[in-house]
Tab-separated table of C-alpha atoms in Angstrom:
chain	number	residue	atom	x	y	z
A	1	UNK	CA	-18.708	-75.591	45.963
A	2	UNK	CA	-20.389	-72.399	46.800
A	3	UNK	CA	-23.688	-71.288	45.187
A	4	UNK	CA	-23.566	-67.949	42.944
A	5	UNK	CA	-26.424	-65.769	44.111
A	6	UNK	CA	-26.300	-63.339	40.793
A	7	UNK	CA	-24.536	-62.605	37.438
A	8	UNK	CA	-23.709	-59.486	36.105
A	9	UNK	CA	-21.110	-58.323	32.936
A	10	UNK	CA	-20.149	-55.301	30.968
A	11	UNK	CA	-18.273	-55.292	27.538
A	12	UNK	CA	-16.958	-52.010	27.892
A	13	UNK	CA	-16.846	-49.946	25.123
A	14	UNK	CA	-15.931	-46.131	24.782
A	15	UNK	CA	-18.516	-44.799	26.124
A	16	UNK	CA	-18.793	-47.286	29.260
A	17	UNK	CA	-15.268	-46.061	30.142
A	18	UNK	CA	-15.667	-42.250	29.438
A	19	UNK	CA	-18.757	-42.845	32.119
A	20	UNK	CA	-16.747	-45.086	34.893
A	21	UNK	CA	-14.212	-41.838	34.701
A	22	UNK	CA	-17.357	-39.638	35.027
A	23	UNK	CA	-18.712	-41.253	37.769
A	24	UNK	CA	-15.544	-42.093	39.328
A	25	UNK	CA	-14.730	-37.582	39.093
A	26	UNK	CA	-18.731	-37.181	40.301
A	27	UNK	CA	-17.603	-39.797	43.457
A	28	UNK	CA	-14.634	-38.957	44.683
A	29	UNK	CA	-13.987	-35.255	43.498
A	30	UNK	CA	-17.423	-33.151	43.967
A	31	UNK	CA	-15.328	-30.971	46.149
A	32	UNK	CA	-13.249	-30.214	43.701
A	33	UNK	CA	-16.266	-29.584	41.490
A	34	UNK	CA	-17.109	-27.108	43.580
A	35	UNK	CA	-14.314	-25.137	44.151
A	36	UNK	CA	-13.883	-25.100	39.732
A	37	UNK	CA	-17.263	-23.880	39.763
A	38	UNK	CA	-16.832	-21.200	42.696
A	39	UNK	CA	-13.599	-19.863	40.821
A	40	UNK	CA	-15.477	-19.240	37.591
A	41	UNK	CA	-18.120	-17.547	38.948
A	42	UNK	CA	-15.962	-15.672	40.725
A	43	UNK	CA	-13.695	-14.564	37.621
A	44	UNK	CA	-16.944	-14.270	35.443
A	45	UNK	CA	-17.672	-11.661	38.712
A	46	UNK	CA	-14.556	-9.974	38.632
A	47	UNK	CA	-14.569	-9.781	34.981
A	48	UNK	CA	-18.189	-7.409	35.084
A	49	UNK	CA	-17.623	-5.892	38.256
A	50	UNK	CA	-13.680	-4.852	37.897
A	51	UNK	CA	-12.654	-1.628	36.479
A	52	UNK	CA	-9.954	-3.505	33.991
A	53	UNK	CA	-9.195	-3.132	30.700
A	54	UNK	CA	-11.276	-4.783	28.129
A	55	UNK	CA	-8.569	-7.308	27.336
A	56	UNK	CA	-8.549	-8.265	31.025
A	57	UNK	CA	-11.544	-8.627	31.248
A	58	UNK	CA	-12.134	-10.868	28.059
A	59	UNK	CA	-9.643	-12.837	29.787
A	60	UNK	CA	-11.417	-13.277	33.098
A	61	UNK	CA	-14.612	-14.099	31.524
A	62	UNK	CA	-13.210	-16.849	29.032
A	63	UNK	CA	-11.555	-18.270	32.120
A	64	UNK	CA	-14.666	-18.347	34.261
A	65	UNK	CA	-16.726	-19.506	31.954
A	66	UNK	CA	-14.597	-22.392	30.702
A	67	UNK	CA	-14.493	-23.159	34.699
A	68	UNK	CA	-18.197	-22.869	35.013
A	69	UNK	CA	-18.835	-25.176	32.070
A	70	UNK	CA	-16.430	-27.649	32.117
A	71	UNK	CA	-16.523	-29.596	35.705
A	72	UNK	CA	-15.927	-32.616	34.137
A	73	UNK	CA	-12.944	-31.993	31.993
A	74	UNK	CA	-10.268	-33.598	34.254
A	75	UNK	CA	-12.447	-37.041	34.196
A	76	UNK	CA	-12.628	-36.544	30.435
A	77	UNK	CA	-8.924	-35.884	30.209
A	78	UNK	CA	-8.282	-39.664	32.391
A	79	UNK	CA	-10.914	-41.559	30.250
A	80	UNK	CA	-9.339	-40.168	26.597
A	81	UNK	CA	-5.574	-40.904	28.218
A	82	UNK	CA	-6.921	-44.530	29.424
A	83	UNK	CA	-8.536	-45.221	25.711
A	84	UNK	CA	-5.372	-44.098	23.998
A	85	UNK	CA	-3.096	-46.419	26.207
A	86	UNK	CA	-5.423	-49.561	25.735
A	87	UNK	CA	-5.209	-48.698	21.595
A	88	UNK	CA	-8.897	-50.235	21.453
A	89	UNK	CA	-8.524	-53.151	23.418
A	90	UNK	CA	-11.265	-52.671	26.541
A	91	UNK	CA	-12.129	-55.884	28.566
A	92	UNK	CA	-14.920	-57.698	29.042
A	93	UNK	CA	-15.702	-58.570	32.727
A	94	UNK	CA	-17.950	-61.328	34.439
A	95	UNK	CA	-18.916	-61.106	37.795
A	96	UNK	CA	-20.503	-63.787	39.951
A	97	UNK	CA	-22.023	-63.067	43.304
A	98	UNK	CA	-21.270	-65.531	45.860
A	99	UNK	CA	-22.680	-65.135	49.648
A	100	UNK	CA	-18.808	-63.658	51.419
A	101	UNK	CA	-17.020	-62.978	48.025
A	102	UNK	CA	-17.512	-61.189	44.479
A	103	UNK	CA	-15.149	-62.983	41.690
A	104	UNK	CA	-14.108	-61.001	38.730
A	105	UNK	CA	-13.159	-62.475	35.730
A	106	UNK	CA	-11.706	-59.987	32.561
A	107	UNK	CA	-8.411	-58.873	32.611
A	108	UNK	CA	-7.342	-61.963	34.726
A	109	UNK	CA	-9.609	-62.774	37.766
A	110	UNK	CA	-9.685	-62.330	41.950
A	111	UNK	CA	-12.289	-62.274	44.738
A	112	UNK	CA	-13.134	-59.482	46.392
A	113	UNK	CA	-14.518	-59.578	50.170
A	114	UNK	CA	-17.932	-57.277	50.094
A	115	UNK	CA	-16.624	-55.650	53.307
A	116	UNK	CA	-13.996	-53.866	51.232
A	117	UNK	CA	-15.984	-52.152	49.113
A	118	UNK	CA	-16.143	-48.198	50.162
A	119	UNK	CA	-19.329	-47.288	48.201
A	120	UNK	CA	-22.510	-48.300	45.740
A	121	UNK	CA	-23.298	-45.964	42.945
A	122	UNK	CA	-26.331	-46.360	40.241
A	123	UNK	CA	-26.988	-44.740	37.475
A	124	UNK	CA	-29.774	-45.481	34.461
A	125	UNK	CA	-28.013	-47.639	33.025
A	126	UNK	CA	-25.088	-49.127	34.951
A	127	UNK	CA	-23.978	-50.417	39.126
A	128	UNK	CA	-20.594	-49.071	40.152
A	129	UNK	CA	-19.408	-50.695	42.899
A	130	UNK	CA	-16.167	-49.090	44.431
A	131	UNK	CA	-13.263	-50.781	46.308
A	132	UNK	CA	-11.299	-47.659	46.250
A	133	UNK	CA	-10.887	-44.470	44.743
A	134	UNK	CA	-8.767	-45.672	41.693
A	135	UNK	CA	-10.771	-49.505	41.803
A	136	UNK	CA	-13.994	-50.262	40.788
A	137	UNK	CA	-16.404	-52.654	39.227
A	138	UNK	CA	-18.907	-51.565	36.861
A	139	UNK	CA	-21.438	-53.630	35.329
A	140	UNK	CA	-24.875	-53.384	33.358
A	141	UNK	CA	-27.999	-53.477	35.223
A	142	UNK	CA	-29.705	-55.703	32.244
A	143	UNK	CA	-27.010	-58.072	32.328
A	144	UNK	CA	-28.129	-58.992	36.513
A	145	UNK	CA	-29.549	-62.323	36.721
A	146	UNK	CA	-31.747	-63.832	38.101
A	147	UNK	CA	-33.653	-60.023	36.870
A	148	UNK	CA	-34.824	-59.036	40.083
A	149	UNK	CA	-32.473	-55.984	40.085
A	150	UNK	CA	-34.380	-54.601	43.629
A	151	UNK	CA	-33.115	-58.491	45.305
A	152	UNK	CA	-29.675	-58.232	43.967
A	153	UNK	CA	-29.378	-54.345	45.245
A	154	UNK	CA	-30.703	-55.276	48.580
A	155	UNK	CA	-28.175	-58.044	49.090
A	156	UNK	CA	-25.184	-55.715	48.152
A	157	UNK	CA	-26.670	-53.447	50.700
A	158	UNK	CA	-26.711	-56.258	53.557
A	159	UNK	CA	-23.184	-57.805	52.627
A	160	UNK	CA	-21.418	-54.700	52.248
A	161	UNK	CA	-23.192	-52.489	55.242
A	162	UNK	CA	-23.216	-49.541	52.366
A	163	UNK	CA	-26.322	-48.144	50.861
A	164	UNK	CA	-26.712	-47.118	47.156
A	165	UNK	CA	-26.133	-43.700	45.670
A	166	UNK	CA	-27.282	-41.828	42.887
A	167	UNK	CA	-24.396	-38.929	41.933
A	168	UNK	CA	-26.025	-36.197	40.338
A	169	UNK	CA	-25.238	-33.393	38.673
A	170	UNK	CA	-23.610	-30.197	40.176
A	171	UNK	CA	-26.649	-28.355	39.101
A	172	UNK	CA	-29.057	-30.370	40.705
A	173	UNK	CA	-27.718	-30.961	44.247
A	174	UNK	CA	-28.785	-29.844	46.960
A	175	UNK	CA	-27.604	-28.768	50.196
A	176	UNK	CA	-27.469	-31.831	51.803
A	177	UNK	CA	-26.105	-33.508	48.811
A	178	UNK	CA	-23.268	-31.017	49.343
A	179	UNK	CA	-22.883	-31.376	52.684
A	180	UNK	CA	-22.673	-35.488	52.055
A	181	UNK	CA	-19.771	-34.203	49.521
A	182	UNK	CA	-17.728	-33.121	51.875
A	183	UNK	CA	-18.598	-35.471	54.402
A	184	UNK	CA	-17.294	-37.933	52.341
A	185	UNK	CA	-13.944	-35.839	51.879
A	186	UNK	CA	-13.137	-36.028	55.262
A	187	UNK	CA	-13.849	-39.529	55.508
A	188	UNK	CA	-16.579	-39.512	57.744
């Protein structure tokens, strides 16, 4: 039988799956960040530079700014529709690391092939590894063991061929972080 390199597991609660939607929207949808955050401004814009009337331009301005502010609401919208369809019951998933194969255990249980994961995302507090846009396996980086959480990230990054990402916040990328955004649109 083969030898499991590491361990890892997350009981999810409801705030481990409002932030898999959050990083999942931060992933996958920066563009689409960015063009929320371009209209705003914009309407916030055309809301002090337009000769309107002061209704339209209350309008305009409450528009923008809800665009400006809320970049995250559609990933917020998924997470509170997912919660409300599970009616409190969120799984708790195992994950064993072999040397060709991850196996999953939760909901049921599969292998996945490290080849078909797309990307490797950290955070503080959590790994996200991504088969797809709509698939991914999140667990806690205190629950890795063996502990040596620089090993385990260096072997995902020799099995899969990806290297690890951390998403940031639309107000603290920079231009090459925005470049890499839509980079990663395109596919490329």
């Amino acid at each position: 039988m083969a030898e499991i390199r590491y361990r890892a597991h997350i009981t999810h609660t409801e705030k481990t799956v409002e932030r898999l939607y959050k990083t999942q929207y931060y992933v996958y949808e920066k563009p689409r960040m960015i063009l929320r955050a371009l209209v705003g401004f914009g309407l916030v814009a055309a809301a002090v530079a337009a000769s309107l009337p002061t209704w339209a331009r209350a309008l305009l301005l409450l528009l923008g700014a809800w665009l400006l502010v809320s970049r995250d609401f559609p990933a917020a919208v998924r997470a509170d529709k997912a919660l409300s369809e599970r009616k409190a019951k969120l799984p708790n998933m195992d994950y064993a690391f072999y040397e060709d194969r991850v196996h999953l255990k939760g909901e049921g249980s599969m292998d996945i092939p490290y080849k078909k994961f797309t990307r490797l995302v950290e955070d503080y507090e959590y790994l996200y590894l991504f088969v797809s846009r709509s698939s991914v396996c999140m667990m806690e980086k205190a629950s890795i063991k063996p502990p040596e959480i620089m090993d385990f990230a260096k072997f995902l990054e020799e099995k899969t061929g990806l290297t690890w990402r951390r998403e940031k916040s639309f107000l603290s990328m920079s231009i090459y972080d925005l470049r890499q955004a839509f980079r990663d649109m395109r596919g490329k």
